[in-house]
JSON list of C-alpha atoms and ligand atoms in Angstrom, two decimals:
[
{"chain": "A", "resi": 1, "resn": "MET", "atom": "CA", "xyz": [25.11, -23.73, 67.67]},
{"chain": "A", "resi": 2, "resn": "LYS", "atom": "CA", "xyz": [24.75, -23.13, 63.67]},
{"chain": "A", "resi": 3, "resn": "LEU", "atom": "CA", "xyz": [24.61, -19.32, 63.36]},
{"chain": "A", "resi": 4, "resn": "ILE", "atom": "CA", "xyz": [24.34, -16.82, 60.34]},
{"chain": "A", "resi": 5, "resn": "LEU", "atom": "CA", "xyz": [25.24, -13.23, 61.30]},
{"chain": "A", "resi": 6, "resn": "LEU", "atom": "CA", "xyz": [23.49, -10.75, 59.21]},
{"chain": "A", "resi": 7, "resn": "GLY", "atom": "CA", "xyz": [23.75, -6.97, 58.92]},
{"chain": "A", "resi": 8, "resn": "ALA", "atom": "CA", "xyz": [25.12, -4.22, 56.76]},
{"chain": "A", "resi": 9, "resn": "PRO", "atom": "CA", "xyz": [28.87, -4.05, 56.08]},
{"chain": "A", "resi": 10, "resn": "GLY", "atom": "CA", "xyz": [30.30, -2.51, 59.30]},
{"chain": "A", "resi": 11, "resn": "ALA", "atom": "CA", "xyz": [27.47, -3.71, 61.48]},
{"chain": "A", "resi": 12, "resn": "GLY", "atom": "CA", "xyz": [29.99, -5.50, 63.70]},
{"chain": "A", "resi": 13, "resn": "LYS", "atom": "CA", "xyz": [29.58, -8.88, 62.46]},
{"chain": "A", "resi": 14, "resn": "GLY", "atom": "CA", "xyz": [33.25, -9.78, 62.26]},
{"chain": "A", "resi": 15, "resn": "THR", "atom": "CA", "xyz": [33.95, -8.49, 65.80]},
{"chain": "A", "resi": 16, "resn": "GLN", "atom": "CA", "xyz": [30.90, -10.09, 67.19]},
{"chain": "A", "resi": 17, "resn": "ALA", "atom": "CA", "xyz": [31.63, -13.35, 65.35]},
{"chain": "A", "resi": 18, "resn": "GLU", "atom": "CA", "xyz": [35.08, -13.54, 66.94]},
{"chain": "A", "resi": 19, "resn": "ILE", "atom": "CA", "xyz": [33.66, -13.14, 70.56]},
{"chain": "A", "resi": 20, "resn": "LEU", "atom": "CA", "xyz": [30.92, -15.76, 70.10]},
{"chain": "A", "resi": 21, "resn": "SER", "atom": "CA", "xyz": [33.37, -18.10, 68.23]},
{"chain": "A", "resi": 22, "resn": "LYS", "atom": "CA", "xyz": [35.62, -17.94, 71.35]},
{"chain": "A", "resi": 23, "resn": "LYS", "atom": "CA", "xyz": [32.71, -18.42, 73.86]},
{"chain": "A", "resi": 24, "resn": "LEU", "atom": "CA", "xyz": [31.17, -21.19, 71.99]},
{"chain": "A", "resi": 25, "resn": "SER", "atom": "CA", "xyz": [34.31, -22.89, 70.75]},
{"chain": "A", "resi": 26, "resn": "ILE", "atom": "CA", "xyz": [33.17, -23.04, 67.16]},
{"chain": "A", "resi": 27, "resn": "PRO", "atom": "CA", "xyz": [34.71, -21.55, 64.10]},
{"chain": "A", "resi": 28, "resn": "THR", "atom": "CA", "xyz": [33.92, -18.43, 62.34]},
{"chain": "A", "resi": 29, "resn": "ILE", "atom": "CA", "xyz": [33.66, -18.48, 58.48]},
{"chain": "A", "resi": 30, "resn": "SER", "atom": "CA", "xyz": [33.93, -15.30, 56.96]},
{"chain": "A", "resi": 31, "resn": "THR", "atom": "CA", "xyz": [33.78, -15.31, 53.10]},
{"chain": "A", "resi": 32, "resn": "GLY", "atom": "CA", "xyz": [35.19, -11.68, 53.12]},
{"chain": "A", "resi": 33, "resn": "ASN", "atom": "CA", "xyz": [38.41, -12.92, 54.94]},
{"chain": "A", "resi": 34, "resn": "ILE", "atom": "CA", "xyz": [38.67, -15.79, 52.64]},
{"chain": "A", "resi": 35, "resn": "LEU", "atom": "CA", "xyz": [38.36, -13.80, 49.55]},
{"chain": "A", "resi": 36, "resn": "ARG", "atom": "CA", "xyz": [40.80, -11.20, 51.09]},
{"chain": "A", "resi": 37, "resn": "ALA", "atom": "CA", "xyz": [43.35, -13.96, 51.52]},
{"chain": "A", "resi": 38, "resn": "ALA", "atom": "CA", "xyz": [42.72, -15.21, 48.15]},
{"chain": "A", "resi": 39, "resn": "MET", "atom": "CA", "xyz": [43.31, -11.97, 46.76]},
{"chain": "A", "resi": 40, "resn": "LYS", "atom": "CA", "xyz": [46.50, -11.52, 48.69]},
{"chain": "A", "resi": 41, "resn": "ASN", "atom": "CA", "xyz": [47.95, -14.77, 47.55]},
{"chain": "A", "resi": 42, "resn": "GLY", "atom": "CA", "xyz": [46.78, -14.35, 43.86]},
{"chain": "A", "resi": 43, "resn": "THR", "atom": "CA", "xyz": [44.85, -17.71, 43.51]},
{"chain": "A", "resi": 44, "resn": "PRO", "atom": "CA", "xyz": [42.36, -18.14, 40.51]},
{"chain": "A", "resi": 45, "resn": "VAL", "atom": "CA", "xyz": [39.55, -17.28, 43.07]},
{"chain": "A", "resi": 46, "resn": "GLY", "atom": "CA", "xyz": [41.32, -14.41, 44.30]},
{"chain": "A", "resi": 47, "resn": "LEU", "atom": "CA", "xyz": [42.08, -12.76, 40.79]},
{"chain": "A", "resi": 48, "resn": "LYS", "atom": "CA", "xyz": [38.34, -13.39, 40.05]},
{"chain": "A", "resi": 49, "resn": "ALA", "atom": "CA", "xyz": [37.09, -11.85, 43.14]},
{"chain": "A", "resi": 50, "resn": "LYS", "atom": "CA", "xyz": [39.24, -8.81, 42.95]},
{"chain": "A", "resi": 51, "resn": "GLU", "atom": "CA", "xyz": [37.42, -6.67, 40.42]},
{"chain": "A", "resi": 52, "resn": "TYR", "atom": "CA", "xyz": [33.99, -7.09, 42.49]},
{"chain": "A", "resi": 53, "resn": "VAL", "atom": "CA", "xyz": [35.49, -6.69, 46.02]},
{"chain": "A", "resi": 54, "resn": "GLU", "atom": "CA", "xyz": [37.38, -3.48, 45.16]},
{"chain": "A", "resi": 55, "resn": "LYS", "atom": "CA", "xyz": [34.32, -1.71, 43.84]},
{"chain": "A", "resi": 56, "resn": "GLY", "atom": "CA", "xyz": [32.17, -3.03, 46.75]},
{"chain": "A", "resi": 57, "resn": "ALA", "atom": "CA", "xyz": [29.85, -5.31, 44.54]},
{"chain": "A", "resi": 58, "resn": "LEU", "atom": "CA", "xyz": [29.18, -8.82, 45.22]},
{"chain": "A", "resi": 59, "resn": "VAL", "atom": "CA", "xyz": [31.23, -11.65, 44.18]},
{"chain": "A", "resi": 60, "resn": "PRO", "atom": "CA", "xyz": [29.02, -14.06, 41.81]},
{"chain": "A", "resi": 61, "resn": "ASP", "atom": "CA", "xyz": [27.13, -16.58, 43.91]},
{"chain": "A", "resi": 62, "resn": "GLU", "atom": "CA", "xyz": [28.65, -19.69, 42.21]},
{"chain": "A", "resi": 63, "resn": "VAL", "atom": "CA", "xyz": [32.14, -18.47, 43.45]},
{"chain": "A", "resi": 64, "resn": "ILE", "atom": "CA", "xyz": [30.82, -17.92, 46.92]},
{"chain": "A", "resi": 65, "resn": "ILE", "atom": "CA", "xyz": [28.87, -21.11, 47.03]},
{"chain": "A", "resi": 66, "resn": "GLY", "atom": "CA", "xyz": [31.73, -23.22, 46.09]},
{"chain": "A", "resi": 67, "resn": "ILE", "atom": "CA", "xyz": [34.01, -21.52, 48.90]},
{"chain": "A", "resi": 68, "resn": "ILE", "atom": "CA", "xyz": [31.49, -22.07, 51.54]},
{"chain": "A", "resi": 69, "resn": "LYS", "atom": "CA", "xyz": [30.55, -25.67, 50.87]},
{"chain": "A", "resi": 70, "resn": "GLU", "atom": "CA", "xyz": [34.27, -26.67, 50.62]},
{"chain": "A", "resi": 71, "resn": "ARG", "atom": "CA", "xyz": [34.94, -24.74, 54.07]},
{"chain": "A", "resi": 72, "resn": "LEU", "atom": "CA", "xyz": [31.73, -26.21, 55.89]},
{"chain": "A", "resi": 73, "resn": "ALA", "atom": "CA", "xyz": [32.72, -29.78, 55.05]},
{"chain": "A", "resi": 74, "resn": "GLU", "atom": "CA", "xyz": [35.76, -29.54, 57.00]},
{"chain": "A", "resi": 75, "resn": "PRO", "atom": "CA", "xyz": [35.85, -31.43, 60.23]},
{"chain": "A", "resi": 76, "resn": "ASP", "atom": "CA", "xyz": [36.16, -28.36, 62.69]},
{"chain": "A", "resi": 77, "resn": "CYS", "atom": "CA", "xyz": [32.41, -27.27, 61.43]},
{"chain": "A", "resi": 78, "resn": "ALA", "atom": "CA", "xyz": [30.78, -30.66, 62.60]},
{"chain": "A", "resi": 79, "resn": "GLY", "atom": "CA", "xyz": [30.02, -29.18, 66.06]},
{"chain": "A", "resi": 80, "resn": "GLY", "atom": "CA", "xyz": [28.66, -25.94, 64.72]},
{"chain": "A", "resi": 81, "resn": "PHE", "atom": "CA", "xyz": [29.86, -22.76, 63.13]},
{"chain": "A", "resi": 82, "resn": "ILE", "atom": "CA", "xyz": [29.26, -18.82, 62.72]},
{"chain": "A", "resi": 83, "resn": "LEU", "atom": "CA", "xyz": [28.86, -17.60, 59.25]},
{"chain": "A", "resi": 84, "resn": "ASP", "atom": "CA", "xyz": [29.90, -13.99, 59.08]},
{"chain": "A", "resi": 85, "resn": "GLY", "atom": "CA", "xyz": [28.95, -12.30, 55.74]},
{"chain": "A", "resi": 86, "resn": "VAL", "atom": "CA", "xyz": [27.47, -15.28, 54.09]},
{"chain": "A", "resi": 87, "resn": "PRO", "atom": "CA", "xyz": [24.89, -15.93, 52.86]},
{"chain": "A", "resi": 88, "resn": "ARG", "atom": "CA", "xyz": [24.48, -12.52, 51.26]},
{"chain": "A", "resi": 89, "resn": "THR", "atom": "CA", "xyz": [21.92, -13.12, 48.57]},
{"chain": "A", "resi": 90, "resn": "ILE", "atom": "CA", "xyz": [18.76, -15.25, 48.45]},
{"chain": "A", "resi": 91, "resn": "PRO", "atom": "CA", "xyz": [20.50, -17.83, 45.79]},
{"chain": "A", "resi": 92, "resn": "GLN", "atom": "CA", "xyz": [23.44, -18.41, 48.28]},
{"chain": "A", "resi": 93, "resn": "ALA", "atom": "CA", "xyz": [20.81, -19.04, 51.22]},
{"chain": "A", "resi": 94, "resn": "GLU", "atom": "CA", "xyz": [18.89, -21.44, 48.88]},
{"chain": "A", "resi": 95, "resn": "ALA", "atom": "CA", "xyz": [22.24, -23.20, 48.07]},
{"chain": "A", "resi": 96, "resn": "LEU", "atom": "CA", "xyz": [22.85, -23.83, 51.84]},
{"chain": "A", "resi": 97, "resn": "GLU", "atom": "CA", "xyz": [19.31, -25.13, 52.34]},
{"chain": "A", "resi": 98, "resn": "SER", "atom": "CA", "xyz": [19.43, -27.32, 49.33]},
{"chain": "A", "resi": 99, "resn": "GLY", "atom": "CA", "xyz": [22.85, -28.62, 50.47]},
{"chain": "A", "resi": 100, "resn": "GLY", "atom": "CA", "xyz": [21.45, -29.88, 53.53]},
{"chain": "A", "resi": 101, "resn": "ILE", "atom": "CA", "xyz": [23.16, -27.02, 55.60]},
{"chain": "A", "resi": 102, "resn": "GLY", "atom": "CA", "xyz": [20.74, -26.32, 58.39]},
{"chain": "A", "resi": 103, "resn": "ILE", "atom": "CA", "xyz": [21.03, -23.33, 60.61]},
{"chain": "A", "resi": 104, "resn": "ASP", "atom": "CA", "xyz": [19.77, -22.49, 64.30]},
{"chain": "A", "resi": 105, "resn": "TRP", "atom": "CA", "xyz": [19.34, -18.73, 63.94]},
{"chain": "A", "resi": 106, "resn": "ALA", "atom": "CA", "xyz": [20.08, -15.78, 61.50]},
{"chain": "A", "resi": 107, "resn": "LEU", "atom": "CA", "xyz": [20.67, -13.08, 63.72]},
{"chain": "A", "resi": 108, "resn": "SER", "atom": "CA", "xyz": [20.61, -9.48, 62.28]},
{"chain": "A", "resi": 109, "resn": "ILE", "atom": "CA", "xyz": [22.61, -6.65, 63.74]},
{"chain": "A", "resi": 110, "resn": "GLU", "atom": "CA", "xyz": [20.57, -3.42, 63.10]},
{"chain": "A", "resi": 111, "resn": "VAL", "atom": "CA", "xyz": [22.56, -0.31, 62.38]},
{"chain": "A", "resi": 112, "resn": "SER", "atom": "CA", "xyz": [21.54, 2.92, 60.50]},
{"chain": "A", "resi": 113, "resn": "ASP", "atom": "CA", "xyz": [23.51, 3.82, 57.31]},
{"chain": "A", "resi": 114, "resn": "GLN", "atom": "CA", "xyz": [24.91, 6.90, 58.89]},
{"chain": "A", "resi": 115, "resn": "VAL", "atom": "CA", "xyz": [26.49, 5.06, 61.87]},
{"chain": "A", "resi": 116, "resn": "ILE", "atom": "CA", "xyz": [28.14, 2.65, 59.39]},
{"chain": "A", "resi": 117, "resn": "ILE", "atom": "CA", "xyz": [29.44, 5.45, 57.22]},
{"chain": "A", "resi": 118, "resn": "ASP", "atom": "CA", "xyz": [30.92, 7.11, 60.21]},
{"chain": "A", "resi": 119, "resn": "ARG", "atom": "CA", "xyz": [32.18, 3.83, 61.71]},
{"chain": "A", "resi": 120, "resn": "MET", "atom": "CA", "xyz": [33.85, 2.69, 58.55]},
{"chain": "A", "resi": 121, "resn": "SER", "atom": "CA", "xyz": [36.26, 5.43, 58.33]},
{"chain": "A", "resi": 122, "resn": "GLY", "atom": "CA", "xyz": [37.99, 4.41, 61.64]},
{"chain": "A", "resi": 123, "resn": "ARG", "atom": "CA", "xyz": [38.18, 0.64, 60.69]},
{"chain": "A", "resi": 124, "resn": "ARG", "atom": "CA", "xyz": [41.60, -0.85, 60.70]},
{"chain": "A", "resi": 125, "resn": "THR", "atom": "CA", "xyz": [42.10, -4.41, 59.59]},
{"chain": "A", "resi": 126, "resn": "CYS", "atom": "CA", "xyz": [44.80, -7.01, 59.81]},
{"chain": "A", "resi": 127, "resn": "PRO", "atom": "CA", "xyz": [45.94, -8.19, 56.40]},
{"chain": "A", "resi": 128, "resn": "ASP", "atom": "CA", "xyz": [47.49, -11.31, 57.97]},
{"chain": "A", "resi": 129, "resn": "CYS", "atom": "CA", "xyz": [44.87, -12.86, 60.32]},
{"chain": "A", "resi": 130, "resn": "GLY", "atom": "CA", "xyz": [41.60, -10.82, 59.43]},
{"chain": "A", "resi": 131, "resn": "ALA", "atom": "CA", "xyz": [41.05, -9.20, 62.81]},
{"chain": "A", "resi": 132, "resn": "SER", "atom": "CA", "xyz": [39.23, -5.97, 62.83]},
{"chain": "A", "resi": 133, "resn": "PHE", "atom": "CA", "xyz": [39.78, -2.83, 65.00]},
{"chain": "A", "resi": 134, "resn": "HIS", "atom": "CA", "xyz": [38.52, 0.50, 65.23]},
{"chain": "A", "resi": 135, "resn": "VAL", "atom": "CA", "xyz": [40.71, 3.53, 66.15]},
{"chain": "A", "resi": 136, "resn": "VAL", "atom": "CA", "xyz": [38.22, 4.92, 68.70]},
{"chain": "A", "resi": 137, "resn": "SER", "atom": "CA", "xyz": [35.89, 2.12, 69.69]},
{"chain": "A", "resi": 138, "resn": "ASN", "atom": "CA", "xyz": [38.21, -0.72, 69.68]},
{"chain": "A", "resi": 139, "resn": "PRO", "atom": "CA", "xyz": [41.60, 0.29, 69.21]},
{"chain": "A", "resi": 140, "resn": "PRO", "atom": "CA", "xyz": [44.59, -2.04, 69.15]},
{"chain": "A", "resi": 141, "resn": "LYS", "atom": "CA", "xyz": [46.74, -2.16, 72.23]},
{"chain": "A", "resi": 142, "resn": "ALA", "atom": "CA", "xyz": [49.65, -0.71, 70.22]},
{"chain": "A", "resi": 143, "resn": "GLU", "atom": "CA", "xyz": [48.72, 1.81, 67.47]},
{"chain": "A", "resi": 144, "resn": "GLY", "atom": "CA", "xyz": [48.42, 0.23, 63.98]},
{"chain": "A", "resi": 145, "resn": "VAL", "atom": "CA", "xyz": [49.71, -3.40, 65.14]},
{"chain": "A", "resi": 146, "resn": "CYS", "atom": "CA", "xyz": [47.31, -6.30, 65.44]},
{"chain": "A", "resi": 147, "resn": "ASP", "atom": "CA", "xyz": [46.76, -7.67, 68.81]},
{"chain": "A", "resi": 148, "resn": "ALA", "atom": "CA", "xyz": [46.20, -11.25, 67.67]},
{"chain": "A", "resi": 149, "resn": "CYS", "atom": "CA", "xyz": [49.38, -11.81, 65.37]},
{"chain": "A", "resi": 150, "resn": "GLY", "atom": "CA", "xyz": [51.52, -8.70, 65.45]},
{"chain": "A", "resi": 151, "resn": "ALA", "atom": "CA", "xyz": [51.25, -7.67, 61.70]},
{"chain": "A", "resi": 152, "resn": "ALA", "atom": "CA", "xyz": [50.92, -3.89, 60.53]},
{"chain": "A", "resi": 153, "resn": "LEU", "atom": "CA", "xyz": [47.10, -2.96, 60.26]},
{"chain": "A", "resi": 154, "resn": "THR", "atom": "CA", "xyz": [45.76, -1.68, 57.18]},
{"chain": "A", "resi": 155, "resn": "ILE", "atom": "CA", "xyz": [42.87, 0.31, 55.77]},
{"chain": "A", "resi": 156, "resn": "ARG", "atom": "CA", "xyz": [40.63, -1.93, 53.66]},
{"chain": "A", "resi": 157, "resn": "LYS", "atom": "CA", "xyz": [40.45, -0.66, 50.09]},
{"chain": "A", "resi": 158, "resn": "ASP", "atom": "CA", "xyz": [36.78, -1.10, 50.05]},
{"chain": "A", "resi": 159, "resn": "ASP", "atom": "CA", "xyz": [36.27, 0.95, 53.29]},
{"chain": "A", "resi": 160, "resn": "ALA", "atom": "CA", "xyz": [36.79, 4.15, 51.07]},
{"chain": "A", "resi": 161, "resn": "PRO", "atom": "CA", "xyz": [33.63, 6.36, 51.67]},
{"chain": "A", "resi": 162, "resn": "GLU", "atom": "CA", "xyz": [32.30, 6.08, 48.03]},
{"chain": "A", "resi": 163, "resn": "THR", "atom": "CA", "xyz": [32.65, 2.46, 48.08]},
{"chain": "A", "resi": 164, "resn": "VAL", "atom": "CA", "xyz": [31.03, 2.07, 51.64]},
{"chain": "A", "resi": 165, "resn": "LYS", "atom": "CA", "xyz": [28.03, 3.80, 50.04]},
{"chain": "A", "resi": 166, "resn": "ALA", "atom": "CA", "xyz": [28.04, 1.21, 47.13]},
{"chain": "A", "resi": 167, "resn": "ARG", "atom": "CA", "xyz": [28.27, -1.60, 49.59]},
{"chain": "A", "resi": 168, "resn": "LEU", "atom": "CA", "xyz": [25.31, -0.31, 51.48]},
{"chain": "A", "resi": 169, "resn": "GLU", "atom": "CA", "xyz": [23.25, -0.05, 48.58]},
{"chain": "A", "resi": 170, "resn": "THR", "atom": "CA", "xyz": [24.10, -3.76, 47.54]},
{"chain": "A", "resi": 171, "resn": "TYR", "atom": "CA", "xyz": [23.26, -4.59, 51.17]},
{"chain": "A", "resi": 172, "resn": "HIS", "atom": "CA", "xyz": [19.73, -3.10, 50.98]},
{"chain": "A", "resi": 173, "resn": "ALA", "atom": "CA", "xyz": [19.14, -4.59, 47.67]},
{"chain": "A", "resi": 174, "resn": "GLU", "atom": "CA", "xyz": [20.51, -8.02, 47.74]},
{"chain": "A", "resi": 175, "resn": "THR", "atom": "CA", "xyz": [21.09, -8.94, 51.36]},
{"chain": "A", "resi": 176, "resn": "GLU", "atom": "CA", "xyz": [18.37, -7.49, 53.50]},
{"chain": "A", "resi": 177, "resn": "PRO", "atom": "CA", "xyz": [15.80, -9.59, 51.82]},
{"chain": "A", "resi": 178, "resn": "LEU", "atom": "CA", "xyz": [17.41, -12.47, 53.75]},
{"chain": "A", "resi": 179, "resn": "LYS", "atom": "CA", "xyz": [15.56, -11.09, 56.97]},
{"chain": "A", "resi": 180, "resn": "ALA", "atom": "CA", "xyz": [12.31, -12.23, 55.23]},
{"chain": "A", "resi": 181, "resn": "PHE", "atom": "CA", "xyz": [13.74, -15.31, 54.07]},
{"chain": "A", "resi": 182, "resn": "TYR", "atom": "CA", "xyz": [14.76, -16.35, 57.42]},
{"chain": "A", "resi": 183, "resn": "GLY", "atom": "CA", "xyz": [11.91, -14.94, 59.21]},
{"chain": "A", "resi": 184, "resn": "ALA", "atom": "CA", "xyz": [9.39, -17.03, 56.98]},
{"chain": "A", "resi": 185, "resn": "ARG", "atom": "CA", "xyz": [11.21, -19.91, 58.45]},
{"chain": "A", "resi": 186, "resn": "GLY", "atom": "CA", "xyz": [10.92, -18.81, 62.03]},
{"chain": "A", "resi": 187, "resn": "LYS", "atom": "CA", "xyz": [14.78, -18.43, 62.04]},
{"chain": "A", "resi": 188, "resn": "LEU", "atom": "CA", "xyz": [15.33, -14.79, 62.47]},
{"chain": "A", "resi": 189, "resn": "LYS", "atom": "CA", "xyz": [16.55, -12.94, 65.44]},
{"chain": "A", "resi": 190, "resn": "THR", "atom": "CA", "xyz": [17.19, -9.23, 65.54]},
{"chain": "A", "resi": 191, "resn": "VAL", "atom": "CA", "xyz": [19.21, -7.02, 67.94]},
{"chain": "A", "resi": 192, "resn": "ASP", "atom": "CA", "xyz": [19.86, -3.32, 67.58]},
{"chain": "A", "resi": 193, "resn": "ASN", "atom": "CA", "xyz": [23.46, -2.16, 67.59]},
{"chain": "A", "resi": 194, "resn": "GLN", "atom": "CA", "xyz": [24.51, -0.82, 71.01]},
{"chain": "A", "resi": 195, "resn": "PRO", "atom": "CA", "xyz": [27.05, 2.03, 71.85]},
{"chain": "A", "resi": 196, "resn": "THR", "atom": "CA", "xyz": [29.67, -0.50, 72.82]},
{"chain": "A", "resi": 197, "resn": "ILE", "atom": "CA", "xyz": [30.83, -3.67, 71.62]},
{"chain": "A", "resi": 198, "resn": "GLU", "atom": "CA", "xyz": [30.13, -5.28, 74.99]},
{"chain": "A", "resi": 199, "resn": "ALA", "atom": "CA", "xyz": [26.49, -4.25, 75.24]},
{"chain": "A", "resi": 200, "resn": "THR", "atom": "CA", "xyz": [25.86, -5.60, 71.60]},
{"chain": "A", "resi": 201, "resn": "THR", "atom": "CA", "xyz": [27.31, -8.86, 72.66]},
{"chain": "A", "resi": 202, "resn": "ALA", "atom": "CA", "xyz": [25.07, -8.93, 75.81]},
{"chain": "A", "resi": 203, "resn": "GLU", "atom": "CA", "xyz": [21.91, -8.18, 73.62]},
{"chain": "A", "resi": 204, "resn": "ILE", "atom": "CA", "xyz": [23.01, -11.14, 71.30]},
{"chain": "A", "resi": 205, "resn": "GLU", "atom": "CA", "xyz": [23.55, -13.43, 74.09]},
{"chain": "A", "resi": 206, "resn": "LYS", "atom": "CA", "xyz": [20.04, -12.48, 75.27]},
{"chain": "A", "resi": 207, "resn": "ALA", "atom": "CA", "xyz": [18.34, -12.89, 71.93]},
{"chain": "A", "resi": 208, "resn": "LEU", "atom": "CA", "xyz": [20.03, -16.37, 71.55]},
{"chain": "A", "resi": 209, "resn": "GLY", "atom": "CA", "xyz": [19.49, -17.56, 74.99]},
{"chain": "A", "resi": 210, "resn": "LEU", "atom": "CA", "xyz": [23.25, -18.05, 75.75]},
{"chain": "B", "resi": 1, "resn": "LIG", "atom": "P1", "xyz": [32.93, -8.49, 53.97]},
{"chain": "B", "resi": 1, "resn": "LIG", "atom": "O1", "xyz": [34.50, -8.59, 54.60]},
{"chain": "B", "resi": 1, "resn": "LIG", "atom": "O2", "xyz": [32.21, -9.50, 54.55]},
{"chain": "B", "resi": 1, "resn": "LIG", "atom": "O3", "xyz": [32.40, -7.06, 54.19]},
{"chain": "B", "resi": 1, "resn": "LIG", "atom": "O4", "xyz": [33.27, -8.72, 52.56]},
{"chain": "B", "resi": 1, "resn": "LIG", "atom": "C1", "xyz": [34.17, -7.83, 51.59]},
{"chain": "B", "resi": 1, "resn": "LIG", "atom": "C2", "xyz": [33.73, -8.07, 50.23]},
{"chain": "B", "resi": 1, "resn": "LIG", "atom": "O5", "xyz": [34.01, -9.28, 49.85]},
{"chain": "B", "resi": 1, "resn": "LIG", "atom": "C3", "xyz": [32.19, -7.64, 49.93]},
{"chain": "B", "resi": 1, "resn": "LIG", "atom": "O6", "xyz": [32.03, -6.27, 49.58]},
{"chain": "B", "resi": 1, "resn": "LIG", "atom": "C4", "xyz": [31.94, -8.53, 48.65]},
{"chain": "B", "resi": 1, "resn": "LIG", "atom": "O7", "xyz": [32.53, -7.92, 47.43]},
{"chain": "B", "resi": 1, "resn": "LIG", "atom": "C5", "xyz": [32.85, -9.84, 48.90]},
{"chain": "B", "resi": 1, "resn": "LIG", "atom": "N1", "xyz": [32.03, -10.77, 49.55]},
{"chain": "B", "resi": 1, "resn": "LIG", "atom": "C6", "xyz": [32.09, -11.33, 50.67]},
{"chain": "B", "resi": 1, "resn": "LIG", "atom": "N2", "xyz": [31.33, -12.31, 51.18]},
{"chain": "B", "resi": 1, "resn": "LIG", "atom": "C7", "xyz": [30.46, -12.32, 50.00]},
{"chain": "B", "resi": 1, "resn": "LIG", "atom": "C8", "xyz": [29.31, -13.10, 49.92]},
{"chain": "B", "resi": 1, "resn": "LIG", "atom": "N3", "xyz": [28.83, -13.94, 50.67]},
{"chain": "B", "resi": 1, "resn": "LIG", "atom": "N4", "xyz": [28.75, -12.96, 48.46]},
{"chain": "B", "resi": 1, "resn": "LIG", "atom": "C9", "xyz": [29.28, -12.21, 47.77]},
{"chain": "B", "resi": 1, "resn": "LIG", "atom": "N5", "xyz": [30.42, -11.31, 47.69]},
{"chain": "B", "resi": 1, "resn": "LIG", "atom": "C10", "xyz": [31.02, -11.48, 49.21]}
]
């Protein structure tokens, strides 16, 4: 399965990617997680990305295309992959296509902006492994501690309310057109966000015939 997850920031792409990844035994590639790790480690890519990420803007396409092509060339992607948060612009999608990286489906998780704004205020993220939690809908077993690796959870700087608004505007302007892009290729599936993580997973599995 070669799958792209589309949807606004906070739609639950990362959470659903993690679940599907385990179920299908294929890696999830999250450019957001790759960029956050690069920023934490102060690499040249991280230093370049920081100014964009922190204000809720998109990192330039050429940086992202370089990261994703390199990652998809690794052997663990040979049997399939889930792309979480990439492509996010038409040029990124075109670069995948022209690079011969075919996909089975682009699946869009549909959520209203208001639900996103409410949801992002409760998000907690692991700075070490990238796992994502929510104080109400998906709390970690021990408060403030990552279930997966035990690190202290943090609030992403770009989850601040004004940055979330900027990210939603960017989503509608730059990323939402990808639905038409993949729709025109007969590759688009959409599911509506459900009240629980499990119910959304069930919708996704139904849409993908899993
Ligand atoms: P995410 O964790 O997917 O919400 O990504 C966090 C931030 O990283 C975004 O707001 C962007 O600044 C940047 N980013 C992640 N993926 C991409 C991408 N495919 N294209 C451009 N910027 C990205």
